[in-house]
Amino acid sequence: MAETRRLNRRTSWCCSITHPPCKSPDYCRALPSSNSKRKPKPNRKKPTRSNSLPYDSPQGLKLSFVGKIDPRKILSPGRVSPIDSDPTAGELVQSAASVGTAAEEQRAAAALPVTAAVVEVECARSERSASFRGLNDVTGGGLGSGSGHFGLDPGGGGGDSFDVRLNLRGRRGGTLVLEMSSDVLMANSEVLGALVAEYRKGAHKVNRIYSNGNGGRRSRSMKVCRIEVPDVENIGVFRDTIELMFEDDITSKLLKHGAYRAISILEVSADLKFSRGALSCLNYLGAVPWTEEEEEKLRRIMTIHKFDETATRDILDRLYIQEPSEDSQWSLTKQLLWSITTCTDPSARNELKSLVKGLVSKSSVYDKQQPALNKADVYVICQSCLDSLACLFDEASSSQPNTDTGLAKKSTPAAARSLVERIAMQVDNVNWLLEILLEWQMAEEFVDMWGNQEELRKLHEGASPLFRYELSRVSAALFIAMGTRRLHCQFESRSMLFKTWFCPMLQDFGWIKRCKKGLDLKVLEEAIGQSLLTLPLAMQHELFMEWFSYFSKHGNDCINLGKAFQMWWRRSFLRGSETHGVESR
């Protein structure tokens, strides 16, 4: 009796584990039933997999499961799956029929034409969900590294309106699947519309194969068109472009995206030949300001793609100058230089000087391939500034000067202040132009121009120290350029410069110390000494004796050229190995 209870308890289990499982569940044979009275099932011929179907296709996958997997299988050790009901004869016959149908579908699909994108045909499912997957349902972001799926329904109806599946594959990974209506694609995009039309043409041939080749069998409708777009640069921009095809007011959507995103959408619209979207992007971009990055990106797109001339006129006028030339550019540069040198407001002049110098600089970040600076125009402006300086000095010493200010007795303090300011302004203009010439390595002729200013040299002798030291600031800039090896000029130019302006520099150094205006006095003294040593020894002797005499009388109000004087002394009066030994120390 107890043995009978154990037998009944064993037969009530969901499956028997008295026998060890096979090595591979996929190839297990059917286990015998625990009920010994159950009649054995007749052997039926198992359907075989068709060689025409790949393993990765839905039909091929379905077929392999029918032939190899038994309903009774163990999922994992210690876990037993429930026993499914044994397949009936009707089910096996239906499975075999589906195998034959799948093979026929494979042969029919081979008749579809090959297009630029990958177009596949999928049989419509018997039932389809009418739910809408919005942007928030995209898994993994769908924009770069993840994957997503959502549908676009133009009519707000059910899922039956989705007859195109667009599969986007990103260049840096990630996929996104869009389901939408083919009517919208054909009405907006010439490229996608051509693919859909080609699919419909091939699907019509497939339907005829079903109806004619299967003895009157009911034709299966081929509804879903698959279009795969590989190597997408930005999946999010592509998705936004497709969404705009379903919008009536595209401009309002572009306002939310911004200019940079609109430029990217313009590029995708041009590739898809989405003319309505491209026109809306052009109208929007023509009315908003751009950053430098956006301008460069838009310039690149305009050179690659061709758009309607009427729509792009405003944008092209902002990007390019009609018939540009080097003469017109430097004519404009000359006007800017003239405007700055004649500006009377000190604050505005300083701001404009910094701005224009950055534009015409050789290392300018605005134009890497700008033509060479027109040296003649710059020297014309320099000469004009020097002529203005001569007029101002002549105005200050035209009548009998006052012993204190060096100005005319009848001049008021306000007039004297105005004259000093105008002289300082012209000197600033000259030094600013000199800096531009030095950067372009065109300042050699300026050394000759400044060394030949005999009139200014004579006016300097009778002018007041209150403003005559301004002329020595120009000489200081040239001495520093030569001493630091930024300026290379001939011996005649250097000697003329020292003959004309070395003595005024000795007289004005005290005032320069009080009003430095950005000058580094140590650098100035070192540069004058180094420049003086480039002259012949006889000329060095003359200039050093002049300096020695002036320094002995004025001390700290004179330039300290002691180091250069020692070097000149050793070179002049020490000979042979002794000279080499002293200089080596």
Coordinates of C-alpha atoms in Angstrom, one line a residue:
M1 CA 0.0 0.0 0.0
A2 CA 2.8 2.4 0.9
E3 CA 4.6 1.5 -2.3
T4 CA 1.4 2.3 -4.3
R5 CA 1.3 5.8 -2.6
R6 CA 4.9 6.5 -3.6
L7 CA 4.1 5.4 -7.2
N8 CA 1.1 7.8 -7.3
R9 CA 3.0 10.6 -5.8
R10 CA 5.8 10.2 -8.4
T11 CA 3.3 10.2 -11.3
S12 CA 1.7 13.4 -10.1
W13 CA 4.9 15.4 -10.6
C14 CA 5.1 17.8 -13.5
C15 CA 8.0 15.8 -15.0
S16 CA 10.2 13.0 -14.2
I17 CA 13.8 13.6 -13.0
T18 CA 14.6 9.9 -12.6
H19 CA 16.8 10.0 -15.7
P20 CA 19.8 12.3 -16.1
P21 CA 19.3 15.2 -18.6
C22 CA 21.1 15.1 -21.9
K23 CA 24.3 17.0 -22.5
S24 CA 22.6 19.6 -24.7
P25 CA 19.0 20.6 -24.2
D26 CA 18.7 21.6 -27.8
Y27 CA 19.2 18.1 -29.0
C28 CA 17.4 16.2 -26.3
R29 CA 15.1 13.4 -27.3
A30 CA 11.6 13.1 -25.9
L31 CA 11.7 11.4 -22.5
P32 CA 9.3 8.5 -21.9
S33 CA 6.1 9.2 -20.0
S34 CA 5.8 8.0 -16.5
N35 CA 2.4 6.5 -17.3
S36 CA 3.1 3.0 -18.7
K37 CA -0.5 2.6 -20.0
R38 CA -0.1 5.6 -22.4
K39 CA 0.1 4.5 -26.0
P40 CA 3.2 5.4 -27.9
K41 CA 2.8 8.1 -30.6
P42 CA 3.3 7.1 -34.2
N43 CA 6.5 8.3 -35.7
R44 CA 6.0 11.3 -37.9
K45 CA 8.5 12.7 -40.3
K46 CA 10.0 15.9 -38.9
P47 CA 10.1 18.9 -41.2
T48 CA 13.6 19.7 -42.4
R49 CA 15.1 23.2 -42.6
S50 CA 15.1 24.7 -46.1
N51 CA 18.6 25.5 -47.4
S52 CA 17.3 28.7 -49.0
L53 CA 16.7 30.5 -45.7
P54 CA 19.4 31.9 -43.6
Y55 CA 19.7 31.2 -39.9
D56 CA 19.2 34.7 -38.9
S57 CA 15.9 35.2 -40.8
P58 CA 12.6 34.8 -38.8
Q59 CA 11.6 31.8 -40.9
G60 CA 14.9 30.1 -40.6
L61 CA 14.9 30.6 -36.8
K62 CA 11.3 29.2 -36.6
L63 CA 12.2 26.2 -38.6
S64 CA 15.3 25.2 -36.6
F65 CA 13.2 25.3 -33.4
V66 CA 10.6 23.0 -34.9
G67 CA 13.1 20.3 -35.8
K68 CA 15.4 20.3 -32.8
I69 CA 13.8 21.6 -29.6
D70 CA 11.6 19.3 -27.6
P71 CA 8.8 20.9 -25.6
R72 CA 10.2 19.2 -22.5
K73 CA 13.5 20.8 -21.8
I74 CA 15.3 21.7 -18.6
L75 CA 16.1 25.5 -18.5
S76 CA 18.9 25.2 -15.9
P77 CA 20.1 22.8 -13.1
G78 CA 17.7 22.8 -10.2
R79 CA 14.9 24.5 -12.2
V80 CA 12.3 22.4 -14.2
S81 CA 10.1 23.9 -16.9
P82 CA 6.4 22.8 -17.0
I83 CA 5.5 20.2 -19.5
D84 CA 3.8 21.6 -22.6
S85 CA 1.2 19.6 -24.3
D86 CA 2.4 17.4 -27.0
P87 CA 2.1 18.7 -30.5
T88 CA -0.9 17.5 -32.4
A89 CA -0.9 16.3 -35.9
G90 CA -2.6 19.5 -37.1
E91 CA 0.0 21.7 -35.6
L92 CA 2.8 19.8 -37.2
V93 CA 1.1 20.0 -40.6
Q94 CA 0.6 23.7 -40.2
S95 CA 4.3 24.1 -39.2
A96 CA 5.4 22.2 -42.3
A97 CA 3.2 24.4 -44.4
S98 CA 4.7 27.5 -43.0
V99 CA 8.2 26.1 -43.9
G100 CA 7.1 25.8 -47.5
T101 CA 5.6 29.3 -47.5
A102 CA 8.8 30.7 -46.0
A103 CA 10.8 29.2 -48.8
E104 CA 8.5 30.6 -51.4
E105 CA 8.7 34.1 -49.8
Q106 CA 12.5 33.8 -49.9
R107 CA 12.4 33.1 -53.7
A108 CA 10.0 35.9 -54.2
A109 CA 12.0 38.4 -52.3
A110 CA 15.0 37.7 -54.5
A111 CA 13.1 39.3 -57.3
L112 CA 13.1 42.8 -55.5
P113 CA 15.5 45.3 -57.1
V114 CA 18.6 46.5 -55.3
T115 CA 18.6 50.2 -54.3
A116 CA 21.1 52.7 -52.9
A117 CA 19.8 52.1 -49.4
V118 CA 19.0 48.6 -48.0
V119 CA 15.3 48.0 -48.7
E120 CA 13.8 44.9 -47.2
V121 CA 10.3 43.4 -47.3
E122 CA 8.6 42.1 -44.2
C123 CA 5.3 40.3 -44.2
A124 CA 2.6 42.1 -42.2
R125 CA 1.7 40.7 -38.9
S126 CA -1.8 39.4 -38.3
E127 CA -2.3 41.8 -35.4
R128 CA -0.5 45.1 -34.8
S129 CA -0.5 47.3 -31.7
A130 CA -2.1 50.7 -32.2
S131 CA 0.0 52.4 -29.4
F132 CA 2.3 55.4 -30.2
R133 CA 5.8 55.4 -28.9
G134 CA 6.9 59.0 -28.2
L135 CA 10.3 60.6 -27.7
N136 CA 10.3 59.7 -24.0
D137 CA 10.0 56.0 -24.8
V138 CA 13.3 55.8 -26.8
T139 CA 15.5 53.4 -25.0
G140 CA 19.2 54.2 -24.6
G141 CA 18.8 57.7 -25.8
G142 CA 18.7 56.7 -29.5
L143 CA 21.0 59.6 -30.3
G144 CA 24.5 58.3 -30.2
S145 CA 25.4 55.0 -28.4
G146 CA 22.0 53.5 -27.6
S147 CA 19.1 52.3 -29.6
G148 CA 15.5 53.4 -29.8
H149 CA 12.2 52.8 -31.6
F150 CA 9.2 55.1 -32.0
G151 CA 6.5 55.8 -34.5
L152 CA 5.4 58.9 -36.4
D153 CA 1.7 58.9 -37.3
P154 CA 0.5 61.8 -39.4
G155 CA -3.1 61.2 -38.9
G156 CA -3.1 60.4 -35.2
G157 CA -4.7 57.0 -36.0
G158 CA -3.7 53.5 -35.1
G159 CA -0.6 51.6 -36.0
D160 CA -1.9 50.5 -39.3
S161 CA -0.7 53.8 -40.9
F162 CA 2.9 52.8 -40.2
D163 CA 4.0 51.2 -43.4
V164 CA 7.7 52.2 -43.5
R165 CA 10.3 51.3 -41.0
L166 CA 13.4 53.5 -41.1
N167 CA 16.5 52.0 -39.4
L168 CA 19.2 54.6 -38.6
R169 CA 22.7 53.3 -37.7
G170 CA 25.1 55.8 -36.3
R171 CA 28.7 56.2 -37.4
R172 CA 29.9 56.0 -33.8
G173 CA 27.4 53.2 -32.8
G174 CA 23.8 53.2 -31.8
T175 CA 20.6 52.6 -33.8
L176 CA 17.2 54.2 -34.0
V177 CA 14.1 52.7 -35.6
L178 CA 11.4 55.0 -36.9
E179 CA 8.0 53.8 -38.1
M180 CA 6.0 56.3 -40.2
S181 CA 3.7 56.7 -43.2
S182 CA 5.0 56.3 -46.6
D183 CA 2.7 59.0 -48.0
V184 CA 4.5 61.6 -45.9
L185 CA 8.0 60.5 -47.1
M186 CA 6.9 60.5 -50.7
A187 CA 5.4 63.9 -50.4
N188 CA 8.5 65.5 -48.8
S189 CA 11.7 63.7 -49.6
E190 CA 12.7 62.8 -53.2
V191 CA 15.3 60.3 -52.0
L192 CA 13.2 58.4 -49.5
G193 CA 10.2 58.7 -51.7
A194 CA 12.1 57.0 -54.6
L195 CA 13.0 54.1 -52.3
V196 CA 9.4 53.6 -51.2
A197 CA 8.2 53.7 -54.8
E198 CA 10.8 51.1 -55.8
Y199 CA 9.7 48.9 -52.9
R200 CA 6.1 49.1 -54.0
K201 CA 7.0 48.1 -57.5
G202 CA 8.9 45.1 -56.2
A203 CA 6.2 44.2 -53.7
H204 CA 3.7 44.1 -56.6
K205 CA 5.8 41.5 -58.4
V206 CA 5.9 39.4 -55.2
N207 CA 2.1 39.4 -54.9
R208 CA 1.8 38.2 -58.4
I209 CA 4.2 35.3 -57.6
Y210 CA 2.0 34.3 -54.7
S211 CA -1.2 34.4 -56.6
N212 CA 0.1 32.6 -59.8
G213 CA 2.6 30.2 -58.5
N214 CA 0.8 28.6 -55.6
G215 CA -2.3 27.2 -57.3
G216 CA -4.7 29.9 -56.3
R217 CA -3.3 30.3 -52.8
R218 CA -4.3 33.6 -51.1
S219 CA -1.7 36.3 -51.7
R220 CA 0.0 37.7 -48.6
S221 CA 0.1 41.4 -48.6
M222 CA 3.6 42.9 -48.3
K223 CA 3.0 46.0 -46.2
V224 CA 6.1 47.1 -44.3
C225 CA 9.0 48.6 -46.2
R226 CA 12.3 48.6 -44.4
I227 CA 14.9 51.3 -45.2
E228 CA 18.3 51.1 -43.5
V229 CA 20.5 54.2 -43.5
P230 CA 24.0 53.3 -42.4
D231 CA 26.9 55.6 -41.2
V232 CA 24.7 58.5 -39.9
E233 CA 26.8 61.3 -38.5
N234 CA 24.2 62.5 -36.0
I235 CA 21.1 60.3 -35.4
G236 CA 19.4 63.0 -33.4
V237 CA 19.6 65.6 -36.2
F238 CA 18.4 63.0 -38.7
R239 CA 15.4 62.2 -36.5
D240 CA 14.6 65.9 -36.1
T241 CA 14.6 66.3 -39.9
I242 CA 12.2 63.4 -40.3
E243 CA 9.9 64.9 -37.7
L244 CA 9.8 68.2 -39.5
M245 CA 8.2 66.4 -42.5
F246 CA 5.1 65.9 -40.3
E247 CA 4.9 69.6 -39.3
D248 CA 3.0 72.3 -41.0
D249 CA 4.8 75.2 -39.3
I250 CA 8.5 74.2 -39.5
T251 CA 9.8 77.7 -38.6
S252 CA 8.3 77.5 -35.1
K253 CA 10.1 74.2 -34.5
L254 CA 13.4 75.7 -35.7
L255 CA 13.0 78.5 -33.2
K256 CA 13.2 75.9 -30.4
H257 CA 16.2 74.1 -32.0
G258 CA 18.4 77.2 -32.5
A259 CA 20.8 78.3 -35.2
Y260 CA 23.4 75.6 -34.8
R261 CA 20.9 72.8 -34.9
A262 CA 19.1 74.4 -37.8
I263 CA 22.3 74.4 -39.9
S264 CA 22.7 70.7 -39.2
I265 CA 19.1 70.1 -40.2
L266 CA 19.7 72.1 -43.4
E267 CA 22.5 69.8 -44.3
V268 CA 20.4 66.6 -43.8
S269 CA 17.5 68.2 -45.7
A270 CA 19.8 68.9 -48.6
D271 CA 21.0 65.2 -48.6
L272 CA 17.4 63.9 -48.5
K273 CA 16.2 66.5 -51.0
F274 CA 13.6 67.8 -48.4
S275 CA 13.0 71.1 -50.2
R276 CA 10.4 72.4 -47.8
G277 CA 12.6 71.8 -44.8
A278 CA 15.7 73.3 -46.5
L279 CA 13.8 76.5 -47.5
S280 CA 12.5 76.9 -44.0
C281 CA 16.0 76.6 -42.6
L282 CA 17.4 79.1 -45.0
N283 CA 14.7 81.6 -44.2
Y284 CA 15.3 81.1 -40.5
L285 CA 19.1 81.4 -40.7
G286 CA 18.9 84.5 -42.8
A287 CA 17.1 86.3 -40.0
V288 CA 19.2 85.3 -36.9
P289 CA 22.8 86.2 -35.9
W290 CA 25.5 83.6 -36.1
T291 CA 28.6 82.8 -34.1
E292 CA 32.0 82.3 -35.8
E293 CA 31.6 78.5 -35.5
E294 CA 28.1 78.6 -37.0
E295 CA 29.3 80.9 -39.8
E296 CA 32.1 78.5 -40.8
K297 CA 29.8 75.5 -40.8
L298 CA 27.2 77.3 -42.9
R299 CA 29.9 78.5 -45.3
R300 CA 31.1 74.9 -45.8
I301 CA 27.5 73.7 -46.5
M302 CA 26.9 76.5 -49.0
T303 CA 30.0 75.4 -51.0
I304 CA 28.9 71.7 -51.0
H305 CA 25.2 72.0 -51.8
K306 CA 23.3 74.1 -54.3
F307 CA 20.1 75.8 -53.1
D308 CA 17.6 78.2 -54.7
E309 CA 19.3 81.5 -55.4
T310 CA 16.3 83.6 -54.1
A311 CA 16.4 81.8 -50.8
T312 CA 20.1 82.0 -50.3
R313 CA 20.6 85.6 -51.5
D314 CA 20.5 87.0 -47.9
I315 CA 22.8 84.4 -46.5
L316 CA 25.4 84.6 -49.4
D317 CA 25.5 88.4 -49.0
R318 CA 26.4 87.9 -45.4
L319 CA 29.0 85.3 -46.1
Y320 CA 30.8 86.8 -49.2
I321 CA 31.8 90.2 -50.5
Q322 CA 30.8 90.7 -54.1
E323 CA 34.0 90.7 -56.2
P324 CA 36.6 91.0 -53.4
S325 CA 40.1 92.1 -54.2
E326 CA 43.3 92.9 -52.4
D327 CA 43.2 96.6 -53.5
S328 CA 39.7 97.0 -52.0
Q329 CA 40.8 95.3 -48.7
W330 CA 43.9 97.5 -48.2
S331 CA 42.0 100.6 -49.4
L332 CA 39.7 99.9 -46.5
T333 CA 42.7 99.3 -44.2
K334 CA 44.2 102.6 -45.2
Q335 CA 41.0 104.4 -44.3
L336 CA 40.9 102.7 -40.9
L337 CA 44.5 103.8 -40.2
W338 CA 43.8 107.3 -41.3
S339 CA 40.7 107.5 -39.0
I340 CA 42.7 106.3 -36.0
T341 CA 45.6 108.8 -36.5
T342 CA 43.1 111.7 -36.8
C343 CA 40.9 110.6 -33.9
T344 CA 40.7 113.3 -31.1
D345 CA 39.1 111.2 -28.3
P346 CA 41.9 109.4 -26.4
S347 CA 39.7 106.6 -25.0
A348 CA 38.1 105.9 -28.4
R349 CA 41.5 106.0 -30.1
N350 CA 43.0 103.5 -27.7
E351 CA 40.1 101.1 -28.3
L352 CA 40.3 101.4 -32.1
K353 CA 44.1 101.0 -32.1
S354 CA 43.8 97.7 -30.3
L355 CA 41.0 96.5 -32.6
V356 CA 42.6 97.5 -35.9
K357 CA 46.0 96.2 -34.9
G358 CA 44.5 92.8 -34.2
L359 CA 42.9 92.8 -37.7
V360 CA 45.9 93.8 -39.7
S361 CA 48.4 91.9 -37.6
K362 CA 50.4 89.3 -39.3
S363 CA 49.3 86.8 -36.7
S364 CA 45.6 87.8 -37.0
V365 CA 43.1 85.0 -36.1
Y366 CA 40.5 86.5 -38.5
D367 CA 42.2 85.8 -41.8
K368 CA 45.0 83.2 -42.2
Q369 CA 45.6 84.0 -45.9
Q370 CA 45.5 87.7 -46.0
P371 CA 47.7 89.5 -48.5
A372 CA 50.9 91.3 -47.5
L373 CA 50.6 94.8 -45.9
N374 CA 50.7 97.7 -48.3
K375 CA 53.9 99.3 -47.1
A376 CA 53.5 102.4 -49.2
D377 CA 50.2 103.3 -47.6
V378 CA 51.5 102.9 -44.1
Y379 CA 54.5 105.1 -44.8
V380 CA 52.3 107.8 -46.2
I381 CA 50.4 107.9 -43.0
C382 CA 53.7 107.9 -41.0
Q383 CA 55.0 110.9 -42.9
S384 CA 51.7 112.7 -42.3
C385 CA 52.1 112.1 -38.5
L386 CA 55.7 113.4 -38.6
D387 CA 54.6 116.5 -40.6
S388 CA 51.9 117.1 -37.9
L389 CA 54.6 116.9 -35.2
A390 CA 56.7 119.4 -37.0
C391 CA 53.8 121.8 -37.2
L392 CA 53.0 121.4 -33.5
F393 CA 56.5 122.1 -32.5
D394 CA 56.7 125.1 -34.8
E395 CA 53.5 126.4 -33.3
A396 CA 54.9 126.1 -29.8
S397 CA 58.1 128.1 -30.7
S398 CA 56.7 130.5 -33.3
S399 CA 56.8 133.5 -30.9
Q400 CA 59.2 134.4 -28.0
P401 CA 58.9 131.5 -25.6
N402 CA 58.2 131.7 -21.9
T403 CA 61.2 130.7 -19.8
D404 CA 59.1 128.3 -17.8
T405 CA 56.9 126.5 -20.3
G406 CA 58.7 127.2 -23.7
L407 CA 55.3 128.3 -25.1
A408 CA 54.3 131.7 -26.3
K409 CA 53.7 134.3 -23.6
K410 CA 50.2 135.0 -24.8
S411 CA 49.2 131.3 -24.6
T412 CA 46.8 130.3 -21.8
P413 CA 47.3 127.2 -19.6
A414 CA 44.4 125.5 -21.4
A415 CA 46.1 126.1 -24.8
A416 CA 49.4 124.8 -23.5
R417 CA 47.6 121.7 -22.2
S418 CA 45.9 121.1 -25.5
L419 CA 49.2 121.5 -27.4
V420 CA 51.0 119.0 -25.1
E421 CA 48.1 116.5 -25.6
R422 CA 48.2 116.8 -29.3
I423 CA 51.9 116.2 -29.5
A424 CA 51.6 113.2 -27.2
M425 CA 48.8 111.9 -29.5
Q426 CA 50.9 112.2 -32.6
V427 CA 53.8 110.4 -31.0
D428 CA 51.5 107.6 -29.9
N429 CA 50.3 107.3 -33.5
V430 CA 53.9 107.1 -34.8
N431 CA 54.8 104.4 -32.3
W432 CA 51.7 102.4 -33.1
L433 CA 52.4 102.5 -36.8
L434 CA 56.0 101.5 -36.1
E435 CA 54.9 98.5 -34.1
I436 CA 52.8 97.3 -37.1
L437 CA 55.8 97.8 -39.4
L438 CA 58.0 95.9 -37.1
E439 CA 55.6 92.9 -37.0
W440 CA 55.6 92.8 -40.8
Q441 CA 59.4 93.4 -40.9
M442 CA 59.0 96.6 -42.9
A443 CA 60.5 99.1 -40.5
E444 CA 64.0 99.5 -42.1
E445 CA 62.9 102.5 -44.2
F446 CA 61.4 104.1 -41.1
V447 CA 64.9 104.3 -39.5
D448 CA 66.0 106.4 -42.5
M449 CA 62.8 108.5 -42.3
W450 CA 63.3 109.3 -38.6
G451 CA 67.1 109.8 -38.9
N452 CA 66.6 112.5 -41.6
Q453 CA 64.2 114.6 -39.5
E454 CA 66.6 117.6 -39.3
E455 CA 63.8 120.1 -38.9
L456 CA 62.4 118.3 -35.9
R457 CA 65.9 118.0 -34.5
K458 CA 66.3 121.8 -34.6
L459 CA 62.8 122.4 -33.1
H460 CA 63.7 120.0 -30.3
E461 CA 66.6 122.2 -29.2
G462 CA 64.4 125.2 -28.6
A463 CA 61.4 123.4 -27.2
S464 CA 60.4 123.0 -23.6
P465 CA 61.3 119.7 -21.8
L466 CA 57.7 119.5 -20.9
F467 CA 56.9 118.0 -24.3
R468 CA 60.1 117.6 -26.3
Y469 CA 60.9 114.3 -24.6
E470 CA 58.0 112.9 -26.6
L471 CA 60.3 112.8 -29.6
S472 CA 62.8 110.7 -27.7
R473 CA 60.1 108.1 -27.1
V474 CA 60.1 107.4 -30.8
S475 CA 63.9 107.1 -30.7
A476 CA 63.6 104.8 -27.7
A477 CA 61.3 102.4 -29.7
L478 CA 63.8 102.2 -32.5
F479 CA 66.8 101.6 -30.2
I480 CA 64.9 98.8 -28.4
A481 CA 64.0 97.2 -31.7
M482 CA 67.6 97.2 -32.9
G483 CA 69.1 96.1 -29.5
T484 CA 66.6 93.2 -29.2
R485 CA 67.3 92.1 -32.9
R486 CA 63.7 92.8 -34.1
L487 CA 65.0 95.4 -36.5
H488 CA 67.9 94.9 -38.9
C489 CA 69.1 97.9 -40.9
Q490 CA 72.2 99.0 -42.8
F491 CA 75.2 100.8 -41.2
E492 CA 74.3 104.1 -42.8
S493 CA 70.8 104.0 -41.2
R494 CA 72.1 103.2 -37.8
S495 CA 74.8 105.9 -37.9
M496 CA 72.4 108.5 -39.0
L497 CA 70.0 107.6 -36.2
F498 CA 72.7 108.0 -33.6
K499 CA 74.0 111.2 -35.0
T500 CA 70.6 112.8 -35.0
W501 CA 68.9 111.5 -31.9
F502 CA 71.5 110.2 -29.5
C503 CA 72.2 113.6 -27.8
P504 CA 68.4 114.4 -27.5
M505 CA 68.0 111.0 -25.8
L506 CA 70.7 111.9 -23.2
Q507 CA 68.9 115.2 -22.5
D508 CA 65.4 113.7 -22.2
F509 CA 66.1 110.6 -20.2
G510 CA 65.3 112.3 -16.9
W511 CA 61.8 113.2 -18.2
I512 CA 61.3 109.7 -19.6
K513 CA 62.1 108.3 -16.2
R514 CA 59.3 110.5 -14.7
C515 CA 56.8 109.7 -17.5
K516 CA 57.6 106.1 -18.6
K517 CA 54.4 105.4 -20.4
G518 CA 55.1 101.7 -20.6
L519 CA 58.8 101.9 -21.3
D520 CA 61.2 99.5 -19.5
L521 CA 64.2 101.6 -18.6
K522 CA 66.5 98.7 -18.0
V523 CA 65.7 97.2 -21.4
L524 CA 66.1 100.7 -23.0
E525 CA 69.6 101.2 -21.5
E526 CA 70.7 97.7 -22.5
A527 CA 69.4 98.1 -26.0
I528 CA 71.1 101.5 -26.6
G529 CA 74.4 100.0 -25.4
Q530 CA 74.1 97.0 -27.7
S531 CA 73.1 99.1 -30.7
L532 CA 75.9 101.5 -30.1
L533 CA 78.4 98.7 -30.1
T534 CA 77.4 97.8 -33.7
L535 CA 79.0 101.0 -35.0
P536 CA 82.6 101.4 -36.0
L537 CA 85.1 101.8 -33.1
A538 CA 85.9 105.4 -34.1
M539 CA 82.2 106.4 -34.0
Q540 CA 81.8 104.5 -30.7
H541 CA 84.6 106.5 -29.2
E542 CA 82.9 109.8 -30.1
L543 CA 79.5 108.8 -28.8
F544 CA 80.9 107.2 -25.6
M545 CA 82.9 110.3 -24.8
E546 CA 79.7 112.4 -25.2
W547 CA 77.8 110.1 -22.9
F548 CA 80.6 110.1 -20.3
S549 CA 80.7 113.9 -20.2
Y550 CA 76.9 114.2 -19.9
F551 CA 76.6 111.4 -17.3
S552 CA 79.3 113.0 -15.1
K553 CA 77.2 116.2 -14.8
H554 CA 73.6 114.8 -14.5
G555 CA 74.1 111.4 -12.9
N556 CA 70.8 109.6 -12.5
D557 CA 69.0 111.8 -15.1
C558 CA 71.2 110.3 -17.8
I559 CA 71.3 106.8 -19.4
N560 CA 73.7 104.4 -17.6
L561 CA 75.8 102.9 -20.4
G562 CA 78.6 101.6 -18.1
K563 CA 78.4 98.0 -19.2
A564 CA 78.7 98.9 -22.9
F565 CA 81.4 101.4 -22.1
Q566 CA 83.5 98.7 -20.5
M567 CA 83.1 96.4 -23.5
W568 CA 84.2 99.2 -25.8
W569 CA 87.2 100.0 -23.6
R570 CA 88.4 96.4 -23.7
R571 CA 87.9 96.0 -27.4
S572 CA 89.7 99.3 -28.1
F573 CA 92.7 99.3 -25.7
L574 CA 93.3 95.6 -24.8
R575 CA 95.0 93.3 -27.4
G576 CA 95.5 89.7 -28.1
S577 CA 94.9 86.9 -25.5
E578 CA 94.3 89.5 -22.8
T579 CA 91.2 90.7 -24.7
H580 CA 90.0 87.2 -25.1
G581 CA 90.5 86.4 -21.4
V582 CA 88.7 89.5 -20.2
E583 CA 85.7 89.0 -22.4
S584 CA 85.4 85.3 -21.6
R585 CA 84.8 86.3 -18.0

